[in-house]
PDB file of C-alpha atoms in Angstrom:
ATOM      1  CA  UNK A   1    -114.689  84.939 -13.231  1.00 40.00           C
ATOM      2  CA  UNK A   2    -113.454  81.748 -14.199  1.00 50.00           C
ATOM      3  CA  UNK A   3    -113.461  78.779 -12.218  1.00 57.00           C
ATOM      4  CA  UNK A   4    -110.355  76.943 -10.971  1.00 73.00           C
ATOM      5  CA  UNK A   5    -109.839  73.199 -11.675  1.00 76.00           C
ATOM      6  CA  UNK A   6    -110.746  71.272  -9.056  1.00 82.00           C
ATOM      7  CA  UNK A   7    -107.661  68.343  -8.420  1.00 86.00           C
ATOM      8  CA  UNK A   8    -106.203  67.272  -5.273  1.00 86.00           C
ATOM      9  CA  UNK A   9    -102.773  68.280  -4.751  1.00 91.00           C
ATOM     10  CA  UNK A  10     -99.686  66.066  -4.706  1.00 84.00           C
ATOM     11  CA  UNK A  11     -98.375  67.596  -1.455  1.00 89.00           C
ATOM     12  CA  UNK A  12    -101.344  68.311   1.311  1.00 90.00           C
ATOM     13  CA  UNK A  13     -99.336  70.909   3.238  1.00 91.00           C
ATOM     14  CA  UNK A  14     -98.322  73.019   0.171  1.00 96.00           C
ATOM     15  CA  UNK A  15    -100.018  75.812  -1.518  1.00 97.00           C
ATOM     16  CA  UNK A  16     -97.345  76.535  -3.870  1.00 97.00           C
ATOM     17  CA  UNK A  17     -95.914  74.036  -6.396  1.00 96.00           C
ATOM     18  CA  UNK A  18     -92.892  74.715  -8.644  1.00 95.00           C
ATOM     19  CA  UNK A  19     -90.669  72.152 -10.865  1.00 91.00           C
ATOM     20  CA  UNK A  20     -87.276  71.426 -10.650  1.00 91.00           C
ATOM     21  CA  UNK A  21     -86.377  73.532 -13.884  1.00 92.00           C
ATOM     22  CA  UNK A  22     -88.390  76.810 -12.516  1.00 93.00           C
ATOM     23  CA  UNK A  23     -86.110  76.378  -9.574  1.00 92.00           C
ATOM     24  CA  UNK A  24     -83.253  76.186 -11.567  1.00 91.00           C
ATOM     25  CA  UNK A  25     -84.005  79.086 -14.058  1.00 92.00           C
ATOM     26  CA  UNK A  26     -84.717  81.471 -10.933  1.00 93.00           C
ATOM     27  CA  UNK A  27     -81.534  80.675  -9.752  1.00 91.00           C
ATOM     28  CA  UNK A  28     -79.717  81.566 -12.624  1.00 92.00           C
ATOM     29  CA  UNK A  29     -82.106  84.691 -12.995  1.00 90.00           C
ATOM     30  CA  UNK A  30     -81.182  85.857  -9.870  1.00 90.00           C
ATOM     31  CA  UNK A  31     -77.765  85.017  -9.978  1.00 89.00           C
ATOM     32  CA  UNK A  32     -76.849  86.863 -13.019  1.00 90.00           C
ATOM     33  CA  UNK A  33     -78.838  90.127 -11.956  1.00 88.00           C
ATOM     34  CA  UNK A  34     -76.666  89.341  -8.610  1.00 86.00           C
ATOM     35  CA  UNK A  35     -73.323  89.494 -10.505  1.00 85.00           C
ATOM     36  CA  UNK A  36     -74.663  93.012 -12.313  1.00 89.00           C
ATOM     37  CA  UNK A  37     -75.361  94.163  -8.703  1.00 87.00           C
ATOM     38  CA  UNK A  38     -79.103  94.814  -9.414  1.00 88.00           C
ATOM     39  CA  UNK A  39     -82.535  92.985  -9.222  1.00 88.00           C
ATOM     40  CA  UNK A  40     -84.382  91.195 -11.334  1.00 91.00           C
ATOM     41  CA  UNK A  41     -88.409  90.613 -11.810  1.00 93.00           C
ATOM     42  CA  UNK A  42     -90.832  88.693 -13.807  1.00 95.00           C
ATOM     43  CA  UNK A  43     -93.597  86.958 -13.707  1.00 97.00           C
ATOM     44  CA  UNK A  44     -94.653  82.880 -12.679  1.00 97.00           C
ATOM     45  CA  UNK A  45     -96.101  81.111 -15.164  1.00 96.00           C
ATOM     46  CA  UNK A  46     -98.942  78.092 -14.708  1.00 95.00           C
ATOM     47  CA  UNK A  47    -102.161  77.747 -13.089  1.00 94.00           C
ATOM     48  CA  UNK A  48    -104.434  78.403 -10.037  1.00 93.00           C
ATOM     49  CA  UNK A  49    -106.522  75.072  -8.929  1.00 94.00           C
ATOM     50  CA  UNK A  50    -108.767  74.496  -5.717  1.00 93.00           C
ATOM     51  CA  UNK A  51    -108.992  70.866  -3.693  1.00 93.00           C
ATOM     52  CA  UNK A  52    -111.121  70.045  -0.741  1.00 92.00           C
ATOM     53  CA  UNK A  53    -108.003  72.109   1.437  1.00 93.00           C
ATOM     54  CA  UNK A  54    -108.425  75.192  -0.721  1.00 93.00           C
ATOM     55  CA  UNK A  55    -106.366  76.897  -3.427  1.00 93.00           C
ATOM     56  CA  UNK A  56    -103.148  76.392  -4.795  1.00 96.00           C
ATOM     57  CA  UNK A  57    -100.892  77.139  -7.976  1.00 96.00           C
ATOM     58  CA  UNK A  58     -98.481  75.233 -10.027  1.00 95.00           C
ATOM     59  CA  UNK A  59     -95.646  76.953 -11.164  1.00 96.00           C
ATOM     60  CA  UNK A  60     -94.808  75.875 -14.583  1.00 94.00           C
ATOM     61  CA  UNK A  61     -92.329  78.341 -15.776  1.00 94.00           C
ATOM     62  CA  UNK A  62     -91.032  81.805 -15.583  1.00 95.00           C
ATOM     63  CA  UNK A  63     -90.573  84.798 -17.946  1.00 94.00           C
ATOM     64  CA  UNK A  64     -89.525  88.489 -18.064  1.00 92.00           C
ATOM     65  CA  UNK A  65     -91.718  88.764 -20.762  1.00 93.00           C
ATOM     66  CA  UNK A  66     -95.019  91.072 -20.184  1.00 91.00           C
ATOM     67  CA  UNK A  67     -95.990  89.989 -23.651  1.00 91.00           C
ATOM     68  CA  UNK A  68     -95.751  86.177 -22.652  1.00 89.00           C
ATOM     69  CA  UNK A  69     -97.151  86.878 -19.352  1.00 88.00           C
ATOM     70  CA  UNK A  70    -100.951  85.866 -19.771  1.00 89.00           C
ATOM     71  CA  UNK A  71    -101.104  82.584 -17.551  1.00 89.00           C
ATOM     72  CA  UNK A  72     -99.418  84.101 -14.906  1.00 96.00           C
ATOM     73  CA  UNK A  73    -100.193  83.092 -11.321  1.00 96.00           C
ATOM     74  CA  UNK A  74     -97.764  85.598  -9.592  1.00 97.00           C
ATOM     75  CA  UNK A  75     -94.183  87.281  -9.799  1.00 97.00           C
ATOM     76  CA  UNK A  76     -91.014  86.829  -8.827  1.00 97.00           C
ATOM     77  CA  UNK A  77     -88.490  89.028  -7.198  1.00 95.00           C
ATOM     78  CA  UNK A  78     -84.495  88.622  -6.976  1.00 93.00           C
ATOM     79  CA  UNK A  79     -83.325  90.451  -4.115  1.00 86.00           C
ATOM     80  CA  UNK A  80     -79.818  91.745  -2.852  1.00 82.00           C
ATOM     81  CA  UNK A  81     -81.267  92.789   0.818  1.00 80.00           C
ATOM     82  CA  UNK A  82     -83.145  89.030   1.898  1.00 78.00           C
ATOM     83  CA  UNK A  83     -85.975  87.114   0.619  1.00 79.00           C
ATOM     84  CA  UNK A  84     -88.767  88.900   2.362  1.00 90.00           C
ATOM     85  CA  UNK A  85     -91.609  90.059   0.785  1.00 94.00           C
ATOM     86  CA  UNK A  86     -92.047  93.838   0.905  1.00 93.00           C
ATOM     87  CA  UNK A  87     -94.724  96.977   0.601  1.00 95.00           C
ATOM     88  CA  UNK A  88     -93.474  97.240  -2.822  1.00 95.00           C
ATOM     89  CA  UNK A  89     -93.767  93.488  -3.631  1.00 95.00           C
ATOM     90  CA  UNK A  90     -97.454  93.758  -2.218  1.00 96.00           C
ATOM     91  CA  UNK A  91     -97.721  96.844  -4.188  1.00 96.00           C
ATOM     92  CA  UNK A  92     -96.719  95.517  -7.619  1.00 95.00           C
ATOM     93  CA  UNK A  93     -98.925  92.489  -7.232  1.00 96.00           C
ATOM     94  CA  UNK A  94    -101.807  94.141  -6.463  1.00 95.00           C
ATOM     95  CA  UNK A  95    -100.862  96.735  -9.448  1.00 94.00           C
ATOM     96  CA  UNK A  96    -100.696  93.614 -11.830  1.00 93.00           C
ATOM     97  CA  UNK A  97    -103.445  91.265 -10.220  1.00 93.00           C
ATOM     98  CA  UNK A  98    -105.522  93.543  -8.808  1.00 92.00           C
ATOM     99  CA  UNK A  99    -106.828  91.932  -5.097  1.00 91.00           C
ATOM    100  CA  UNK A 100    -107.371  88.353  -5.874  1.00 91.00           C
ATOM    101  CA  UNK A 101    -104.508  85.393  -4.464  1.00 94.00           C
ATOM    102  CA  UNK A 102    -101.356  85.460  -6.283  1.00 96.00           C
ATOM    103  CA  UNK A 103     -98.046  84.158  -5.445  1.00 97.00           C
ATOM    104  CA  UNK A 104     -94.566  86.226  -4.890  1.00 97.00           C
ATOM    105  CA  UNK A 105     -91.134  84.243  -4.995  1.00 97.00           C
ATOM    106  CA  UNK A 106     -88.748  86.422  -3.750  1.00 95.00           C
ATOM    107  CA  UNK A 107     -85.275  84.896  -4.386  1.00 93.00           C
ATOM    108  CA  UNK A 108     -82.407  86.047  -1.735  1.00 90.00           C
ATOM    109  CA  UNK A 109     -79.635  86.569  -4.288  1.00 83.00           C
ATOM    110  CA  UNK A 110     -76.578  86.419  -1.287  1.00 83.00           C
ATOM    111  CA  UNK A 111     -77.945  83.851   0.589  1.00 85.00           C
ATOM    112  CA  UNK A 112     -79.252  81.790  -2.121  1.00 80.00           C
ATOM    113  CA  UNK A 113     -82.965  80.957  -0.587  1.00 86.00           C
ATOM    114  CA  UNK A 114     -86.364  81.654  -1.872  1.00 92.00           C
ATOM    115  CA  UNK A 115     -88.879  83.168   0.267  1.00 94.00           C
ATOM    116  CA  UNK A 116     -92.430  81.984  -1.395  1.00 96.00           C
ATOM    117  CA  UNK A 117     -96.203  84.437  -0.309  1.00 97.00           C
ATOM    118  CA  UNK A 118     -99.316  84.642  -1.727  1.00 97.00           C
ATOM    119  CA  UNK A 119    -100.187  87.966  -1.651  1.00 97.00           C
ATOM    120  CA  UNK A 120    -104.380  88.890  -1.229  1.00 94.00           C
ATOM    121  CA  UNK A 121    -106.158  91.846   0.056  1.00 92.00           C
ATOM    122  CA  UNK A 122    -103.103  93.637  -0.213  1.00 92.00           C
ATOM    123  CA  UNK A 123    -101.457  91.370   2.296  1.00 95.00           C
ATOM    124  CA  UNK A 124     -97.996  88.747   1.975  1.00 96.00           C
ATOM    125  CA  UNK A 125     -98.683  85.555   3.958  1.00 97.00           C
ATOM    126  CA  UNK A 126     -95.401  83.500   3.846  1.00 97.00           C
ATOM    127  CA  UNK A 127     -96.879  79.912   2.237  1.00 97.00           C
ATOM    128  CA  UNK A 128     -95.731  76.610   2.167  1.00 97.00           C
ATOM    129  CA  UNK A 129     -93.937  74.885  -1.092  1.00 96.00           C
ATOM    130  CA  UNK A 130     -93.136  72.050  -2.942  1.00 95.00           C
ATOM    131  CA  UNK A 131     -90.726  71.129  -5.545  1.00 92.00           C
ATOM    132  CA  UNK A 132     -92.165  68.751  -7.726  1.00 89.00           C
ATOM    133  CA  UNK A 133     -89.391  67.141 -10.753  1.00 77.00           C
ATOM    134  CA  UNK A 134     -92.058  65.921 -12.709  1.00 67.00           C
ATOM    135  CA  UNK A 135     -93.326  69.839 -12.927  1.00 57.00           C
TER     136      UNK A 135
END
């Protein structure tokens, strides 16, 4: 198992971290699959670190991409029925991750909110974020 990075984060109440551009490109993500009346998934790009609070991820980008998907720290989810995580969401992390933390931003495609979880043990906790523009 490799070890995570030990650095403070910039944020002490966060446990998820995501730039301005990730923010952006989910948006349009989940936009367009909104306008085709369907859903769209992928994965979350960047990397899993630990400070004297615990882990945490930074979300450095986003692809659809299984074949671009080795650094990924969780999934995403657009959604046409709420930003909630769901059995299925817990499902395919687990499927993908196996039981270790990950992170699940599902993006409410109507109301235009994200939802963001780490999923572990086969459980969603709702987490607390930060958008970071220098991300």
């Amino acid at each position: 198992m490799a070890t995570k990075q030990e650095i403070s984060r910039i944020v002490p109440g966060a446990e998820l971290f995501f730039g301005e551009s990730v923010a952006q490109y989910l948006a349009d993500i989940s936009d367009e699959a909104y306008s085709e009346e369907k859903e769209a998934v992928g994965f979350l790009l960047g990397g899993s670190y630990h400070d004297s609070r615990g882990d945490y991820a930074v979300v450095s980008g986003v692809t659809q991409d299984v074949a671009k998907a080795s650094s990924a720290v969780g999934l995403f989810r657009s959604s046409l029925s709420g930003g909630d995580a769901t059995q299925e969401d817990v499902r395919r992390a687990v499927s993908v991750f196996g039981y270790t933390r990950t992170y699940l931003i599902v993006i409410d495609a109507v109301q235009g909110a994200m939802g963001m979880y780490a999923v572990e043990n086969g459980v969603a906790r709702k987490v607390p974020s930060a958008m970071v523009e220098s991300l």
